XYZ file of C-alpha atoms in Angstrom:
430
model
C -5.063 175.449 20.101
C -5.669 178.800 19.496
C -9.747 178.352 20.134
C -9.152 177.163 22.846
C -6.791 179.490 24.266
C -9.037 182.690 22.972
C -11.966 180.146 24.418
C -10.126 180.279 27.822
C -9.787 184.115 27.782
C -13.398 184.519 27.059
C -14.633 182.402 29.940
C -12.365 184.673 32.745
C -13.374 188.113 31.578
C -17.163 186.724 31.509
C -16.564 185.452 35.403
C -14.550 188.811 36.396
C -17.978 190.836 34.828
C -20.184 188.298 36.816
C -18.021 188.750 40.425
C -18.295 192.835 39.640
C -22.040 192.692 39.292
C -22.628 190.471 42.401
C -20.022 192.629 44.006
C -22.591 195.830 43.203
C -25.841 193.835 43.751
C -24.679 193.123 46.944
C -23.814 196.399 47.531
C -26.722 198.256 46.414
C -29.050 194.943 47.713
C -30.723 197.758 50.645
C -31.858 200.576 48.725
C -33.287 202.168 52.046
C -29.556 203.062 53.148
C -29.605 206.850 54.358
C -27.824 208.932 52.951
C -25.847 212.184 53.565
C -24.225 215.102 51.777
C -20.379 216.310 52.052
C -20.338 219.922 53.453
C -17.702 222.080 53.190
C -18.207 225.151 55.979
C -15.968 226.807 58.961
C -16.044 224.287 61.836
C -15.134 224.609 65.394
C -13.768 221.885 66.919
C -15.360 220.325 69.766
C -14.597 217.392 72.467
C -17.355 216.686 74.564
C -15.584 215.103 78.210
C -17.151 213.981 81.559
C -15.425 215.118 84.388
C -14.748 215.352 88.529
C -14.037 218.945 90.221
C -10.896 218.002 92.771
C -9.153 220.333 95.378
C -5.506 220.761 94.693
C -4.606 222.367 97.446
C -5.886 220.681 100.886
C -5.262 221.157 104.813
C -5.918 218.713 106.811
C -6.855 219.769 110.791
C -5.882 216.733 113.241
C -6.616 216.758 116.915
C -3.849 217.694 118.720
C -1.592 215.136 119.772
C -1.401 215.061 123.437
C -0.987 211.917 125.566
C -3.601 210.922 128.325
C -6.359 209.253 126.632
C -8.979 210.664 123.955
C -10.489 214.424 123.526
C -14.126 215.215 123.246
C -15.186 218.394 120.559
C -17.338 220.936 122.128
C -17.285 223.103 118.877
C -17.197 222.148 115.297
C -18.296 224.005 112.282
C -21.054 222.738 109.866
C -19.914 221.371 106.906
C -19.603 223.420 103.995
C -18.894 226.461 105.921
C -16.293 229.314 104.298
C -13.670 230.371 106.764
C -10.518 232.389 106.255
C -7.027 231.741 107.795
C -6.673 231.422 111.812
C -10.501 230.958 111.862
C -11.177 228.340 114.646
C -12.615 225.144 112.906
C -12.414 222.458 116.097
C -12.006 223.195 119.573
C -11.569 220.656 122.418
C -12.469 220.358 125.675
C -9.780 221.900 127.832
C -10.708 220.991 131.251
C -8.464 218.198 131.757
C -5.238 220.984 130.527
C -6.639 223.539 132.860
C -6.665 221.122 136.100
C -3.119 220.136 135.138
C -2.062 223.870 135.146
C -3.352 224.726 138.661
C -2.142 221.367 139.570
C 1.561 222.286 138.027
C 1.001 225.464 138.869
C 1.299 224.497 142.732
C 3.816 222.444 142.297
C 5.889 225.209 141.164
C 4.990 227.530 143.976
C 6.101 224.438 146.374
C 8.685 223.752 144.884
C 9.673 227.875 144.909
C 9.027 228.006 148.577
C 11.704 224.630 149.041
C 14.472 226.275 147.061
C 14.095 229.485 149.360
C 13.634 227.690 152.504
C 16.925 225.506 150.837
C 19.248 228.556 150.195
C 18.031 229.967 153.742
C 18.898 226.576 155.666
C 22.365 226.705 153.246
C 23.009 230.282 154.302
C 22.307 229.215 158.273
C 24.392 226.561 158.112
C 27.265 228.072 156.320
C 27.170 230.669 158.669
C 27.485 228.169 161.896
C 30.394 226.637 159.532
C 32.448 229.981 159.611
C 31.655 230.699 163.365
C 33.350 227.273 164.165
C 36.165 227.463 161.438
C 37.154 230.777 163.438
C 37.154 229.103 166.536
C 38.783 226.410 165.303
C 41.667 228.341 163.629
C 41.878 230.552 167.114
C 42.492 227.030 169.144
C 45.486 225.900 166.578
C 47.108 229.330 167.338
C 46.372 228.902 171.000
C 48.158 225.524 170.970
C 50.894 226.796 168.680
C 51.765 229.339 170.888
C 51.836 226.549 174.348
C 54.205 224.887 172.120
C 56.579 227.691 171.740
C 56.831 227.233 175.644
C 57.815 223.999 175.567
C 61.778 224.955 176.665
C 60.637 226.785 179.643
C 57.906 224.025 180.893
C 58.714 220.527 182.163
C 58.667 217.582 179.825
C 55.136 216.235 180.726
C 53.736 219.960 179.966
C 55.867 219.955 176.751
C 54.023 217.143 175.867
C 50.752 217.727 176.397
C 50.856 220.745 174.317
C 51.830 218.998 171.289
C 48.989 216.305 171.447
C 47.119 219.517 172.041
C 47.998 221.038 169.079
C 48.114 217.898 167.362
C 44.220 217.479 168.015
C 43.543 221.180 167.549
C 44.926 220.774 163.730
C 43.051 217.743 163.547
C 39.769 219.009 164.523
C 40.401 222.491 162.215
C 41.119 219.791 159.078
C 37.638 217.788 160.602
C 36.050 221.029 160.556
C 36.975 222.222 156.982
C 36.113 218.779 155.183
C 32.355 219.171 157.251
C 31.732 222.859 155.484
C 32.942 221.113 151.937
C 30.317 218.805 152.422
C 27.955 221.482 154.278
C 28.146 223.150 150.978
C 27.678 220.134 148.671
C 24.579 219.199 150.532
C 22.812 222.161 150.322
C 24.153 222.981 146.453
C 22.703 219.673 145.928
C 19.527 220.006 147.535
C 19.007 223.502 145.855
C 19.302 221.837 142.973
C 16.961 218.609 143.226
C 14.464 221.791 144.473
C 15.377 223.906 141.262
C 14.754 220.546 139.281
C 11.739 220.320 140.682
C 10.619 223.853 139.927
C 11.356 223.685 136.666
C 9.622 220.049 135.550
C 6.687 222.005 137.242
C 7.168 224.915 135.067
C 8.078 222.653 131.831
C 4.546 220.581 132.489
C 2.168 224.281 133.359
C 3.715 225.707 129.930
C 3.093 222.423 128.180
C -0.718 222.126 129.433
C -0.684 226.424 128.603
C -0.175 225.109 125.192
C -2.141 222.079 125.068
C -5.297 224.706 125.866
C -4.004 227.024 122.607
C -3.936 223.809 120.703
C -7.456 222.799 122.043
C -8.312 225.631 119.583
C -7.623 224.065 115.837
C -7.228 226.820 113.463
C -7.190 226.835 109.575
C -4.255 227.921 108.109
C -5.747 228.659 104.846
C -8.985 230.327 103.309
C -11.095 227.583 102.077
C -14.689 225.229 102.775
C -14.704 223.151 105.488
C -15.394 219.356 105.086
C -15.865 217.300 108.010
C -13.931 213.537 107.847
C -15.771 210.581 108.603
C -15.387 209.272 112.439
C -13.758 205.974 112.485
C -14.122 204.918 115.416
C -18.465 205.515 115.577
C -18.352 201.626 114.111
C -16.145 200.431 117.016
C -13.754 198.679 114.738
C -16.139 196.669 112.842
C -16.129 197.268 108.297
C -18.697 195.709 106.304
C -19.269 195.956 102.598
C -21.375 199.577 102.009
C -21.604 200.652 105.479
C -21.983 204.330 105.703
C -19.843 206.015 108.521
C -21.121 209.645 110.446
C -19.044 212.409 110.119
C -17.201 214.069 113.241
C -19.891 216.050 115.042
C -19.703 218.355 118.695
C -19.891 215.709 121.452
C -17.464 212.858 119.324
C -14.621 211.662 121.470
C -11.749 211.141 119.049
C -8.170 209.934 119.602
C -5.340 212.367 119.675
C -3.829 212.549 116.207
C -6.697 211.645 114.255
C -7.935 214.145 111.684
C -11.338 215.720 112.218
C -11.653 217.532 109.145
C -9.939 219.298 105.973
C -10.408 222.806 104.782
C -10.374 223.383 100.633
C -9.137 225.992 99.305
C -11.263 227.106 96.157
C -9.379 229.423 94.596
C -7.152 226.208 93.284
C -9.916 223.621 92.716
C -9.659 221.964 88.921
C -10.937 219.823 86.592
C -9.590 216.450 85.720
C -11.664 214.215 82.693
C -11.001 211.359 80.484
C -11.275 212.014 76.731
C -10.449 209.102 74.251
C -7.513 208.922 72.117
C -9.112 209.640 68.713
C -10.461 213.098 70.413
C -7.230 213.459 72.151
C -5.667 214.624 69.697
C -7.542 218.326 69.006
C -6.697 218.702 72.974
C -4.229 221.364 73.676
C -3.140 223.624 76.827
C -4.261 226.814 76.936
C -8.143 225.942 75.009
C -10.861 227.285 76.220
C -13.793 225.085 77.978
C -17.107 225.399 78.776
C -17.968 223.664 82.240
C -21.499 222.483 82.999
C -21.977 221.397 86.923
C -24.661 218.224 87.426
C -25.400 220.033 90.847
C -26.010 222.994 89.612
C -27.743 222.888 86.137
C -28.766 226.503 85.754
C -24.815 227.556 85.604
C -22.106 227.501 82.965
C -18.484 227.962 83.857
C -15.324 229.021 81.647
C -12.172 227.336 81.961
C -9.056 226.498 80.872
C -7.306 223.415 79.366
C -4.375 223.061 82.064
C -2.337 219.938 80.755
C -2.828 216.785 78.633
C -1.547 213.211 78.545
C 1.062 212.496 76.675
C 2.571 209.163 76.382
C 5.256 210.330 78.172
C 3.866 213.073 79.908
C 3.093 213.582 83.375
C -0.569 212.085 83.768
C -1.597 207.930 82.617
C -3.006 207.053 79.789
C -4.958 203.728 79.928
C -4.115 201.329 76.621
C -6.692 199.126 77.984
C -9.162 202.339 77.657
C -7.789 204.374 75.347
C -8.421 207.484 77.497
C -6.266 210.143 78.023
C -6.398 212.547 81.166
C -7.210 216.455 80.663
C -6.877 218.869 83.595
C -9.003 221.920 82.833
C -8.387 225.248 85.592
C -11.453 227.202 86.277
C -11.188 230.840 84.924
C -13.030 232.065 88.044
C -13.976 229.851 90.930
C -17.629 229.835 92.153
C -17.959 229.257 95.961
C -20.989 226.813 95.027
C -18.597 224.485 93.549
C -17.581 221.196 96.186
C -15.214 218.610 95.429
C -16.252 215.517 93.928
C -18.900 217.434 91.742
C -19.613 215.940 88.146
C -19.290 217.988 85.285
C -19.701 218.152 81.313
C -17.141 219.724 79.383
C -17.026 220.823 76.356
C -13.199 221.440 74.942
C -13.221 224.586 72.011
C -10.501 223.130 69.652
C -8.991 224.356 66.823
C -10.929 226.318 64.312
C -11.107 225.144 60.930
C -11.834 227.446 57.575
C -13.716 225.888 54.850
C -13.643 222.148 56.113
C -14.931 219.181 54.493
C -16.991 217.435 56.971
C -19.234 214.271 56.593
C -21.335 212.606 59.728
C -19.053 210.866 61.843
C -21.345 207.251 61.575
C -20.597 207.805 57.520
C -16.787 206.625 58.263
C -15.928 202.832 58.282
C -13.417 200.853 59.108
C -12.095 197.911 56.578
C -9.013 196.248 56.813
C -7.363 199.105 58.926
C -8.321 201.732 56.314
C -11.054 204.269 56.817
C -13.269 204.552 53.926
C -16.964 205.824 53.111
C -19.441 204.545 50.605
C -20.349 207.288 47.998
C -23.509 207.452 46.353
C -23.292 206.560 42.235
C -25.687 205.890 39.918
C -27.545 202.760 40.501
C -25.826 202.191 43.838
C -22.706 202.678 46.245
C -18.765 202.625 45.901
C -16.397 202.379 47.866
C -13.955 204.951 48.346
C -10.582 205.311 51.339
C -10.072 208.803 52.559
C -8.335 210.581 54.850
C -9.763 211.315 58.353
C -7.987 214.873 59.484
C -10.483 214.863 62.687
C -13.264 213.525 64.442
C -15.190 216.292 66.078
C -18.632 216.365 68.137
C -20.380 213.682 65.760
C -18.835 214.697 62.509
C -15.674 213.796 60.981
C -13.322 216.249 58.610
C -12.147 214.281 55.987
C -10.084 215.125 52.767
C -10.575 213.260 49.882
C -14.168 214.251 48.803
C -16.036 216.941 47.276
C -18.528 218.855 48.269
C -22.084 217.599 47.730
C -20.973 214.296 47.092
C -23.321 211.518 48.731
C -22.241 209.115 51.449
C -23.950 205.896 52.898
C -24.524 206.855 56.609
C -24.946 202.597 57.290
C -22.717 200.248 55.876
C -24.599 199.504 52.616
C -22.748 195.932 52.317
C -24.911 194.829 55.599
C -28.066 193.482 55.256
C -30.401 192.092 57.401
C -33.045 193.234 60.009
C -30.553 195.149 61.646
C -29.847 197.990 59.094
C -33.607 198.120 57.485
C -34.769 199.090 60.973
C -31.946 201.473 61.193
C -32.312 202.733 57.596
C -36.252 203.961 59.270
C -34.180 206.028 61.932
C -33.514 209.937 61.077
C -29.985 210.962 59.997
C -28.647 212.830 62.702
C -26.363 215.163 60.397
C -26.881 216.063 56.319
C -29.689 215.314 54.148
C -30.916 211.996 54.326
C -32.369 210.132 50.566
């Protein structure tokens, strides 16, 4: 029993020494796996980004909104063009506004002349109207007094003076309800005249101002950029068609906008950087800005926010990318939104960092380990990943000098001999 227990024993060591030295042959099967050497050194942190200038501050100049069909522009600035506030950017054709001022403008004189010739006719007539309320007054004292002789006259006489006061009264009370309504008349037909006068004023101020709006001005300092003209298709979209912009000649519909003006002093930055490199992004870094359009020039900025995952910009799961804003330090007037640019974020600076290619890092089982070089082949060993920085990765957990696999050495195949020929881009390759 107990040979063939110590038999037993002896057969599992011998297969756990056979497993370990397949394990390493397997391994060390590629011996042309590059290699490269821990350094320890000062490193600067970078993040490399791809970005988009964008205006944050914007004014958008609209035609001005005035009924009667569309306007035609007789002057329009070039694109591009630098203006500074109340600089005229659009002007309309005012013709139509300066026909209806004359036009209104004679109405009002008419209607001027009728509201004098009213009050004269009203003055005339009230006039006339006191002239016969005198009279008519005088003719009810008359016939009051032939009353008051009624005891001395005979009864037909007696009689005939009352009806003749009677209808003396009655034509005085006649009388005074025709100047009430003398009076009316003419206050009313000052008025309509008055009413008149002043729609004609209301509609000569109103085309007055329709001319000063003819004239669109920008309320801010900024570049012009001219809007696409919607209606140069006539309605009809297809996939890729390529609009014209507003140009001098265009008639557009009131309303519509013709044309923004950007102002550059606020212009900024916005890029995508991934989550592993979002991490040594902070406000207030500095950034170097290269501009696709204009190669020859490198601008300084600023990192203005970063995503958060509850912050105030979106973070795609799906891409892993967070959003950077970055302000320029000092605007250049060359710069136009929409632009592409490189950045490249200055992140923390690190004193006497160990730091190992950034392709010498694996991932296995959710743990990030390297292979170190050992005698007669590789092993492999976790560490601890404190950043991953422009193509190299600072790691604790190593020494310097040590050797690391820069390909995976367990992978063989055509695949990592022809990328074993390739030169290491970082550390000395063996």
């Amino acid at each position: 029993m107990m040979c063939r227990t110590g038999l037993l024993g002896t057969l599992l060591v011998c297969s756990a020494w056979l497993a370990a030295c397949a394990s390493r042959a397997k391994i060390t099967a590629n011996s042309a796996v590059p290699t490269a050497v821990v350094q320890e050194s000062d490193v600067q942190l970078r993040v490399e980004a791809t970005g988009e200038i964008r205006a944050t501050r914007t004014a958008m100049l609209v035609a001005p909104p005035i009924a009667g069909g569309s306007l035609q522009i007789i002057r329009l600035l070039k694109p591009g063009s630098l203006v500074k506030a109340e600089d005229v950017v659009v002007e309309f054709d005012p013709s139509q506004q300066q026909y209806n001022v004359e036009q209104n403008r004679s109405d009002l004189a008419q209607a001027e002349q009728e509201i004098i010739k009213a009050k004269d006719d009203a003055a005339v007539q009230s006039a006339e109207d006191q002239t016969a309320l005198l009279k008519a007054r005088f003719d009810v004292r008359q016939a009051e007094l032939e009353v008051g002789k009624n005891e001395l006259v005979s009864a037909i006489d007696a009689q005939k003076n009352v009806l003749a006061l009677n209808e003396a009264k009655r034509a005085l009370a006649q009388l005074q309800q025709d100047i009430q309504s003398h009076a009316a008349s003419g206050d009313a037909t000052i008025a309509v005249d008055e009413e008149k006068a002043h729609k004609a004023k209301l509609a000569m101020e109103q085309a007055l101002e329709n001319i000063r709006n003819m004239q669109v001005h920008s309320p801010i300092d900024g570049l012009v950029v001219i809007r696409q003209n919607q209606n140069a298709a006539g309605g009809f979209f297809f996939s890729g068609m390529t609009l014209p912009n507003f140009q001098q000649g265009d008639q557009v519909n009131p309303g519509a906008t013709i044309a923004d003006v950007i102002d550059m002093d606020t212009m900024e930055i916005t890029a995508h950087v991934s989550e592993s490199d979002r991490v040594n992004v902070k406000s207030g870094q500095a950034v170097e800005i290269r501009v696709d359009a204009l190669p020859d020039v490198v601008l300084r900025g600023t990192v203005k926010n970063v995503a958060t995952a509850a912050g105030e910009f979106f973070i795609s799961s799906a891409s892993g990318r967070s959003d950077v804003s970055v302000a320029l330090n000092r605007p250049d007037q060359r710069l136009r939104p929409g632009f592409t640019v490189h950045l490249t974020i200055l992140g923390d600076s690190l004193k006497k960092a160990m730091w190992i290619p950034r392709e010498a890092v694996f991932d296995k089982d959710g743990k990030q380990i390297v292979y170190t070089r050992e005698a007669g082949g590789f092993e492999p060993r976790p560490i601890q990943v404190r950043y991953f920085s422009e193509g190299m990765a600072v790691i604790a957990g190593l020494n310097a000098g040590e050797k690391v696999a820069e390909l995976d050495p367990t992978q063989q195949g055509a695949a990592a001999a022809k990328a074993a020929t390739a030169a290491g881009p970082i550390g000395a390759s063996q």
